[in-house]
Short mmCIF file of C-alpha atoms in Angstrom, two decimals:
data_model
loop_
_atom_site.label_atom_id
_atom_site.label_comp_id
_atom_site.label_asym_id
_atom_site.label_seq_id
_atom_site.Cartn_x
_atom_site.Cartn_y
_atom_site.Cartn_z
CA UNK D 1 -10.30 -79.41 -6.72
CA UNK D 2 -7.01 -81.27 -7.17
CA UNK D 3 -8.38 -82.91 -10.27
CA UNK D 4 -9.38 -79.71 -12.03
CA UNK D 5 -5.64 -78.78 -11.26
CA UNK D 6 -4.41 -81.98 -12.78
CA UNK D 7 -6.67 -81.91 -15.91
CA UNK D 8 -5.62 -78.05 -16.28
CA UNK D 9 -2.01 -79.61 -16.02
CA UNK D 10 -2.33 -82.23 -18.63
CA UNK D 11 -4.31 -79.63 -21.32
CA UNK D 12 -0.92 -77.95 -20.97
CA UNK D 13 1.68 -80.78 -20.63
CA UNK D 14 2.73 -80.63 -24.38
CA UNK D 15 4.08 -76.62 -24.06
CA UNK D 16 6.24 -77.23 -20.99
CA UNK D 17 9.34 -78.87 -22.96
CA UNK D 18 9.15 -76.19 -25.91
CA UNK D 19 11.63 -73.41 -25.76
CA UNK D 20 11.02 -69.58 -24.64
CA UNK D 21 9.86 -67.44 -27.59
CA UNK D 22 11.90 -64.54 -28.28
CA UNK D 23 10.66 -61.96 -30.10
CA UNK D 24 12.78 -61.21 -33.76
CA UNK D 25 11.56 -57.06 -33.58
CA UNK D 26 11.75 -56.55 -30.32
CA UNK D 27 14.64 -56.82 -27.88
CA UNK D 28 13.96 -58.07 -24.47
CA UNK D 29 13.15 -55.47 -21.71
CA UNK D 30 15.64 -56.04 -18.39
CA UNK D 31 14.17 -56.13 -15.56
CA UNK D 32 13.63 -52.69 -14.27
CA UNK D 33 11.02 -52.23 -17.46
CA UNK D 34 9.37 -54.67 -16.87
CA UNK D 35 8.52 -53.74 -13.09
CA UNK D 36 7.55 -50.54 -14.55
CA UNK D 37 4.94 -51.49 -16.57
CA UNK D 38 3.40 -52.61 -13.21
CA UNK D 39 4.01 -49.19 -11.06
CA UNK D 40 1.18 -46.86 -10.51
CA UNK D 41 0.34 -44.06 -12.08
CA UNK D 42 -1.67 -41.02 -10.96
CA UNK D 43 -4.42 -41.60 -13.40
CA UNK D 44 -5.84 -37.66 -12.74
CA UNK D 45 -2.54 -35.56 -12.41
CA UNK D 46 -2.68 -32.98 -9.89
CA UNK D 47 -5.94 -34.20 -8.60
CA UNK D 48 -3.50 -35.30 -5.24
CA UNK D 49 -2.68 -31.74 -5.62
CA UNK D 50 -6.01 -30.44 -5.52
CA UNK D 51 -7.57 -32.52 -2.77
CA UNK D 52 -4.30 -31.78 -0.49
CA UNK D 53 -5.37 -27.69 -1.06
CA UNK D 54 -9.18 -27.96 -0.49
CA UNK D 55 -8.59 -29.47 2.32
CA UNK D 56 -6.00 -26.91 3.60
CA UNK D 57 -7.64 -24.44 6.23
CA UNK D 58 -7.61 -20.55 6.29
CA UNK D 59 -9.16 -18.26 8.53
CA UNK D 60 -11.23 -15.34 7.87
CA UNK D 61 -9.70 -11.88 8.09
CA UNK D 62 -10.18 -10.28 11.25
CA UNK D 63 -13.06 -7.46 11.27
CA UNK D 64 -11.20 -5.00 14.14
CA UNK D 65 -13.91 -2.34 15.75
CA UNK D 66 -13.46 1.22 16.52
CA UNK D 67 -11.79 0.25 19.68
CA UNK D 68 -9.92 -1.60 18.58
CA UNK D 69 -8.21 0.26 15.30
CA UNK D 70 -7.84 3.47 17.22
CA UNK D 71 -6.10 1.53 19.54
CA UNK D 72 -3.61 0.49 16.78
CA UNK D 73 -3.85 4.44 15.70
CA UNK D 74 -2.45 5.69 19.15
CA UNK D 75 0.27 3.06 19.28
CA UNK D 76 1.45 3.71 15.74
CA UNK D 77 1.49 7.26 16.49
CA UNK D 78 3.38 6.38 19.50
CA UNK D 79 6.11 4.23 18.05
CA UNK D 80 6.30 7.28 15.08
CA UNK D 81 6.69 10.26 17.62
CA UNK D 82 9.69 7.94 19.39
CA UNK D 83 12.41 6.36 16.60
CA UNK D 84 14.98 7.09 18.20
CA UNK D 85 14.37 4.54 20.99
CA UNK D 86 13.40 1.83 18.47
CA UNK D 87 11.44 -0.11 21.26
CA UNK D 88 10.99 -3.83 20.53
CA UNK D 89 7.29 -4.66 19.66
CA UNK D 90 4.93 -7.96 19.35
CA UNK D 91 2.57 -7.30 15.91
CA UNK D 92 0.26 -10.04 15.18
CA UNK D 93 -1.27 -9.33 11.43
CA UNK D 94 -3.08 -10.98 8.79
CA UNK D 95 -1.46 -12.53 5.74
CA UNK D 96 -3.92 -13.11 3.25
CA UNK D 97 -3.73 -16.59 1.23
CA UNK D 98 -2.23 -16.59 -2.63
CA UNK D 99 -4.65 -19.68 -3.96
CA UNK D 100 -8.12 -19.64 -1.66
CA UNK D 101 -10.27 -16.70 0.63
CA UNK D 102 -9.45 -16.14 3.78
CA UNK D 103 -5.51 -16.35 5.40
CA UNK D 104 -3.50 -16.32 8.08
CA UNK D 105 -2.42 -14.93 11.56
CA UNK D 106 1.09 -14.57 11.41
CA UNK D 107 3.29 -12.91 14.54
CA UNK D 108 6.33 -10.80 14.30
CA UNK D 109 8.95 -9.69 17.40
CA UNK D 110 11.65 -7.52 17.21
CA UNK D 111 12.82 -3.65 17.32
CA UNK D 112 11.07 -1.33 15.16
CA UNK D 113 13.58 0.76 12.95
CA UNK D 114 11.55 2.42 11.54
CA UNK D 115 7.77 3.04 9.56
CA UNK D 116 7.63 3.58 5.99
CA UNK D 117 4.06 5.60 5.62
CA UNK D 118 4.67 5.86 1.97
CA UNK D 119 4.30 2.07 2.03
CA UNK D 120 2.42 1.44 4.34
CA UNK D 121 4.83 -0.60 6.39
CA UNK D 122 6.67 -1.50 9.69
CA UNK D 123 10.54 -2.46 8.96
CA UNK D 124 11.80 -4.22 11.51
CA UNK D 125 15.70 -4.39 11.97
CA UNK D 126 16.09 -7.55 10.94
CA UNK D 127 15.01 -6.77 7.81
CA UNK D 128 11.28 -8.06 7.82
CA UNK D 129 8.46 -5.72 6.76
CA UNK D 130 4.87 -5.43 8.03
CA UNK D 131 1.80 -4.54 6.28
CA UNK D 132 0.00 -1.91 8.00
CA UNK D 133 -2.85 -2.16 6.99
CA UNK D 134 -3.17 -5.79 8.21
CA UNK D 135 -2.41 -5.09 11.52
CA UNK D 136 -4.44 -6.81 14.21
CA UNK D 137 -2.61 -6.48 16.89
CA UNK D 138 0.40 -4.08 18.23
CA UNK D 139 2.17 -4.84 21.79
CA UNK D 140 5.09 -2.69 22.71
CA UNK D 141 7.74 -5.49 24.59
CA UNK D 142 9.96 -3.20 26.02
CA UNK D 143 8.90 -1.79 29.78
CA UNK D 144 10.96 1.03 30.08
CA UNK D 145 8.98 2.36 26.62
CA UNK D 146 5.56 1.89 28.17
CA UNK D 147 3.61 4.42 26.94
CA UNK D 148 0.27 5.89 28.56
CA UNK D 149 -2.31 4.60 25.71
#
């Protein structure tokens, strides 16, 4: 092995005293070009993208019974016979997914101020709104509002 190294040495022994070429057209790159001429590249943009979103999970939207919806009935008829106390409630609903089927469960606390039934929504006093008709869930927090559901 060492002699192949030595031969390869002397085939090239004449080019070691003779000077640098430098190019007449072009100037010469500093060193930060040259390193990126080396970098990687994403050689299918977006396909990091894609793979990251496939692989995100959703869940599949909630199919309440009859028990279970007229329960949600009674309470919102509840909380809409009573705004004046503006009880604080526990909603879980479902937010459905911009990009893929299915969603998610999200939760929301806080006093009800009131229900917009032209739009179909809880507004809560801190501003945030509810979808009705993604309701899963409705807990009334406050004890001294229990009702008799």
């Amino acid at each position: 092995m060492a002699k192949d190294r030595s031969r390869d040495f002397q085939k090239y022994a004449d080019m070691l005293e003779l000077p640098h070429h430098v190019s007449a057209t072009h100037p010469p790159m500093d060193a930060a070009e040259r390193a990126a001429q080396f970098a990687p590249f994403a050689a299918l943009t977006g396909y990091g993208d894609a793979v990251r979103e496939r692989a995100r999970l959703t869940k599949a939207r909630p199919q309440l019974d009859e028990e279970e919806m007229e329960q949600i009935n009674r309470k919102l008829l509840w909380l809409r016979g009573h705004p004046e106390e503006k009880p604080e409630i526990a909603v879980t609903y479902f937010l459905p997914d911009r990009k893929k089927e299915g969603g998610a469960l999200m939760q929301v606390r806080g006093r009800l101020k009131k229900i917009l039934e032209g739009k179909g929504r809880l507004l809560m006093e801190d501003g945030r709104s509810v979808p009705i008709r993604d309701l899963v869930e409705i807990h009334i927090v406050d004890r001294s509002f229990t009702p008799q559901l």
